[in-house]
Short mmCIF file of C-alpha atoms and ligand atoms in Angstrom, two decimals:
data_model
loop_
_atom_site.label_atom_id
_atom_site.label_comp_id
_atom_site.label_asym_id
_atom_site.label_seq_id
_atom_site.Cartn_x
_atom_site.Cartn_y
_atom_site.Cartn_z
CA UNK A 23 18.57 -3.07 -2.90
CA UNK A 24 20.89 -0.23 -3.17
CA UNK A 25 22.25 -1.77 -6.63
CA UNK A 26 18.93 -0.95 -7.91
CA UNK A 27 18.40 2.07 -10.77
CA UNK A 28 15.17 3.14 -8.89
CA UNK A 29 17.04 3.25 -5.36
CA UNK A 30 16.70 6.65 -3.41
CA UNK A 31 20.78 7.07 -3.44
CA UNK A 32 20.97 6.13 -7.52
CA UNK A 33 18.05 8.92 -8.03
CA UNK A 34 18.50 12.00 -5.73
CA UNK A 35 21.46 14.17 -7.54
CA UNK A 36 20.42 17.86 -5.47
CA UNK A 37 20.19 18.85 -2.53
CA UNK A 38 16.51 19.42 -2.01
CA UNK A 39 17.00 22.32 0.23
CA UNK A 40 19.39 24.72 -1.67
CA UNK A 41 19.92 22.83 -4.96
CA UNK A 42 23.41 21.75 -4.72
CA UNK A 43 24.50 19.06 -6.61
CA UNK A 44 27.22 18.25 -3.42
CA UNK A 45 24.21 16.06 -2.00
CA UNK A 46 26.30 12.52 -1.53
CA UNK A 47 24.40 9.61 0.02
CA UNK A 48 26.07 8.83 3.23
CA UNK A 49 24.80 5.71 3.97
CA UNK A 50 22.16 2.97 2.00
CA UNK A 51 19.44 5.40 3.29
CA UNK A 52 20.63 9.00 4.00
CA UNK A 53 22.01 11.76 2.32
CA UNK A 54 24.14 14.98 3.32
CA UNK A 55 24.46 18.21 1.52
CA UNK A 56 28.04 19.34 1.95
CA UNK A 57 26.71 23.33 1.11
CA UNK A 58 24.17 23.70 3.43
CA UNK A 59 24.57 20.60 6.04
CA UNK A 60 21.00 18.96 5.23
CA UNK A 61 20.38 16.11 6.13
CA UNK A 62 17.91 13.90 4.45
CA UNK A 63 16.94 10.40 5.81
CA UNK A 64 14.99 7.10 3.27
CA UNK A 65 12.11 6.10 5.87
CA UNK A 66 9.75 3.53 4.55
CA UNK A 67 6.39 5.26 3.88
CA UNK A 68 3.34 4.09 5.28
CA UNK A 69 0.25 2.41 3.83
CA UNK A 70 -3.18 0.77 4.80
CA UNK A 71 -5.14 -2.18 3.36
CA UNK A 72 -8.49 -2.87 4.02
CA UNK A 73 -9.65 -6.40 4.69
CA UNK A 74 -13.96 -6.38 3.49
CA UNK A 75 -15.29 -9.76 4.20
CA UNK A 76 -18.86 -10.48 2.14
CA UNK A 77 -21.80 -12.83 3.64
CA UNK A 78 -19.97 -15.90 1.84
CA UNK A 79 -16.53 -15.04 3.41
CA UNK A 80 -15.02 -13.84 0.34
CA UNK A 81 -12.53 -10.95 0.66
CA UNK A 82 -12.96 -7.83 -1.73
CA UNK A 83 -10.40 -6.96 -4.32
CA UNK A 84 -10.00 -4.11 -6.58
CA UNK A 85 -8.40 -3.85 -10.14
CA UNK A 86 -6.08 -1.23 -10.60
CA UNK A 87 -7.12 1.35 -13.28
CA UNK A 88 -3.59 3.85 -12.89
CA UNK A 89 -0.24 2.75 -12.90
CA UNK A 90 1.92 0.67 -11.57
CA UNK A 91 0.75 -2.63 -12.08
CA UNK A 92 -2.75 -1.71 -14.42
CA UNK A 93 -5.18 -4.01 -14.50
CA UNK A 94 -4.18 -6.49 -11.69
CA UNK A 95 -5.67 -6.98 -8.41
CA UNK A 96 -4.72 -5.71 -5.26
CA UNK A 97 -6.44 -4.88 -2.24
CA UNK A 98 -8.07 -1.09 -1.30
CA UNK A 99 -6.45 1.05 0.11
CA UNK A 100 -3.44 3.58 -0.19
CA UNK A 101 -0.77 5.87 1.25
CA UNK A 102 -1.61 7.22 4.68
CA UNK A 103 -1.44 11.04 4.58
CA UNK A 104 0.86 13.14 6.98
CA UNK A 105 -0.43 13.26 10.68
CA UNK A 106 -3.62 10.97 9.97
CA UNK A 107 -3.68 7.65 11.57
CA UNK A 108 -3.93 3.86 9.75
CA UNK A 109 -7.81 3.71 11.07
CA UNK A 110 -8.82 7.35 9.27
CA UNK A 111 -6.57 6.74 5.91
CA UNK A 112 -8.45 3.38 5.58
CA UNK A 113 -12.02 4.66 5.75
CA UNK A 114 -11.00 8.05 3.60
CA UNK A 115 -9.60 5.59 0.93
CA UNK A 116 -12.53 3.30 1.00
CA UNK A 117 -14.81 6.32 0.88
CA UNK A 118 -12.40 7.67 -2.36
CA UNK A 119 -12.07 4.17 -3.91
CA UNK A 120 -15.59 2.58 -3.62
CA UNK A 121 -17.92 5.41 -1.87
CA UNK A 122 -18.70 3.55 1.06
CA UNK A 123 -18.35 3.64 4.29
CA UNK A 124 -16.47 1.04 6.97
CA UNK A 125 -16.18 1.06 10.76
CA UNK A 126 -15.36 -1.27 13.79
CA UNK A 127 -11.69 -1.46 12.02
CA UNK A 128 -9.03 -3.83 13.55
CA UNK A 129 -5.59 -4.23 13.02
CA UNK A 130 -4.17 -7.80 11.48
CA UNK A 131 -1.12 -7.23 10.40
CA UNK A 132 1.82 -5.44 8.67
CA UNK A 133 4.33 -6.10 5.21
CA UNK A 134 6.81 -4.38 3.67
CA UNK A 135 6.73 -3.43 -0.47
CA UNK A 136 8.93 -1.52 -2.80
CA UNK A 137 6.51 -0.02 -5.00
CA UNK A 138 8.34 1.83 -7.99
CA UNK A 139 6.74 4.57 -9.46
CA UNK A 140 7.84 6.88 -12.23
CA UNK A 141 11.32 5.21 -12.06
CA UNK A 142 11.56 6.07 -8.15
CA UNK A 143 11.42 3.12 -5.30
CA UNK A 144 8.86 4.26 -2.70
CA UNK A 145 9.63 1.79 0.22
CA UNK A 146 6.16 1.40 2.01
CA UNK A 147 5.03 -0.49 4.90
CA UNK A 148 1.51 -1.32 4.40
CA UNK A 149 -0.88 -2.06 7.16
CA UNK A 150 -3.48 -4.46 6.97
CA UNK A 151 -6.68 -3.84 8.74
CA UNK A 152 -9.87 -6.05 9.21
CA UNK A 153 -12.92 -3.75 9.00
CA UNK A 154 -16.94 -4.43 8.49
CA UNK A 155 -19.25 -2.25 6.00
CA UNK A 156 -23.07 -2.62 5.30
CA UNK A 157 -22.39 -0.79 1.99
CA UNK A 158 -20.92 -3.92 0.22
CA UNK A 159 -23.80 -3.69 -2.18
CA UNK A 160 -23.82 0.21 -2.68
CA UNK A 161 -20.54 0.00 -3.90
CA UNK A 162 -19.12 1.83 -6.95
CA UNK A 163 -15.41 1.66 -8.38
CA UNK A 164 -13.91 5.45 -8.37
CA UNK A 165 -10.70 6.59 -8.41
CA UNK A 166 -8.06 4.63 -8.85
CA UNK A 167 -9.50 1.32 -9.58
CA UNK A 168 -11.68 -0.21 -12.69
CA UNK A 169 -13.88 -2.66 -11.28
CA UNK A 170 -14.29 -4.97 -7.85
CA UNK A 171 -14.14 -8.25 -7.08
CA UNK A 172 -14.87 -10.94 -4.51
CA UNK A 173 -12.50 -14.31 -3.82
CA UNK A 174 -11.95 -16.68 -1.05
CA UNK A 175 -8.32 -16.10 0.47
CA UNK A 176 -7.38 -19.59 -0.72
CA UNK A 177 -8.84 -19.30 -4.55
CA UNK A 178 -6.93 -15.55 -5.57
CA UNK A 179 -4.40 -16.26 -7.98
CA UNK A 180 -1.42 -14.94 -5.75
CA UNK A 181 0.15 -14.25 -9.02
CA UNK A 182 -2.57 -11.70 -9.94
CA UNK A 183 -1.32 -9.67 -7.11
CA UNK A 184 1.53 -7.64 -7.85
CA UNK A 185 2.99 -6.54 -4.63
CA UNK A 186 4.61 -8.77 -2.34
CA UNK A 187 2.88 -7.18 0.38
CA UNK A 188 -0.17 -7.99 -0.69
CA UNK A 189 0.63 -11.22 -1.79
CA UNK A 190 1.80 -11.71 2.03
CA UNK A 191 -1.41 -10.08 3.79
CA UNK A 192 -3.33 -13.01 2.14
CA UNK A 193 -1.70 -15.93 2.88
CA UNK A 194 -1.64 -14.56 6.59
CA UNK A 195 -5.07 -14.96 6.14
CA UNK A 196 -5.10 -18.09 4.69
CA UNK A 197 -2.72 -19.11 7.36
CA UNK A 198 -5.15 -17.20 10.39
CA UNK A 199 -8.19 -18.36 9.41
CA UNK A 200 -11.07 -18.84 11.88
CA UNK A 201 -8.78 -16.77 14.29
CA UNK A 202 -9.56 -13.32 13.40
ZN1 LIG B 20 21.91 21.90 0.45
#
């Protein structure tokens, strides 16, 4: 991981603080300005998915209209903000991404992705969580993503869906079905 060109400790040359370029990585995931002692620590960054079942149990997907990974699936969602929790970044994104709204959320589970943007790893966790909507038909694609689309678990083309993450959130489903 640290081999990588996008890695945090191959990217960061200054100090963020004062600008110094005496900003050595200390460790696979930290860094230490030697000018001003600041410290700066890689944390993976956190994430939400939203699970939207329709009447025929088929799980919503979106298709990605920005970079990375145009024009493949993946599932709504995005990057939790600072001090909001998982349940309010999932029904702000849903609201952003589709213009609906979604309650009586529930957590299912959690994977890890490296999602590289603009040459830059982002290490994410992204949590998945099950939630219900009676908008499904008022739905518009905004934002970030193109269009929307419905599958069973079992019939996505796994290799539609770029991020490993995702890619793991589904066959948990697959794997959980009739449990959750
Ligand atoms: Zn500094």
């Amino acid at each position: 991981m640290v081999n990588s060109k996008t890695h945090p400790v191959n990217v960061f040359k200054y100090c963020p603080r004062c600008g110094s370029a005496n900003f050595p990585a200390t460790g696979s995931r930290s860094f230490k300005c030697n000018d001003c002692s600041f410290n700066y620590y890689i944390n993976a960054s956190a994430a939400v998915a939203v699970l939207l079942f329709n009447e025929k149990g088929e799980l919503l997907f979106t298709r990605r209209a920005i970079e990375p990974h145009f024009g493949q699936l993946d599932l709504p969602g995005g990057f939790i903000d600072p001090m909001e929790t998982g349940e309010q970044a999932a029904i702000r994104e849903i609201q952003e991404e589709l213009g609906i709204q979604i309650h009586s959320l529930r957590y299912f589970c959690s994977y890890p992705n490296e999602y590289v943007f603009s040459g830059f790893s982002v290490y994410t966790l992204d949590l998945a969580f099950l939630a219900q909507t009676e908008g499904l038909h008022q739905m518009t694609a905004m934002d970030d993503i193109s269009s929307f689309e419905f599958y069973k678990p079992q019939d996505v083309n796994l290799e539609e869906l770029p991020s490993i993450s995702m890619k793991n959130i589904i066959k948990e489903l697959i794997q959980r079905e009739g449990t959750y």
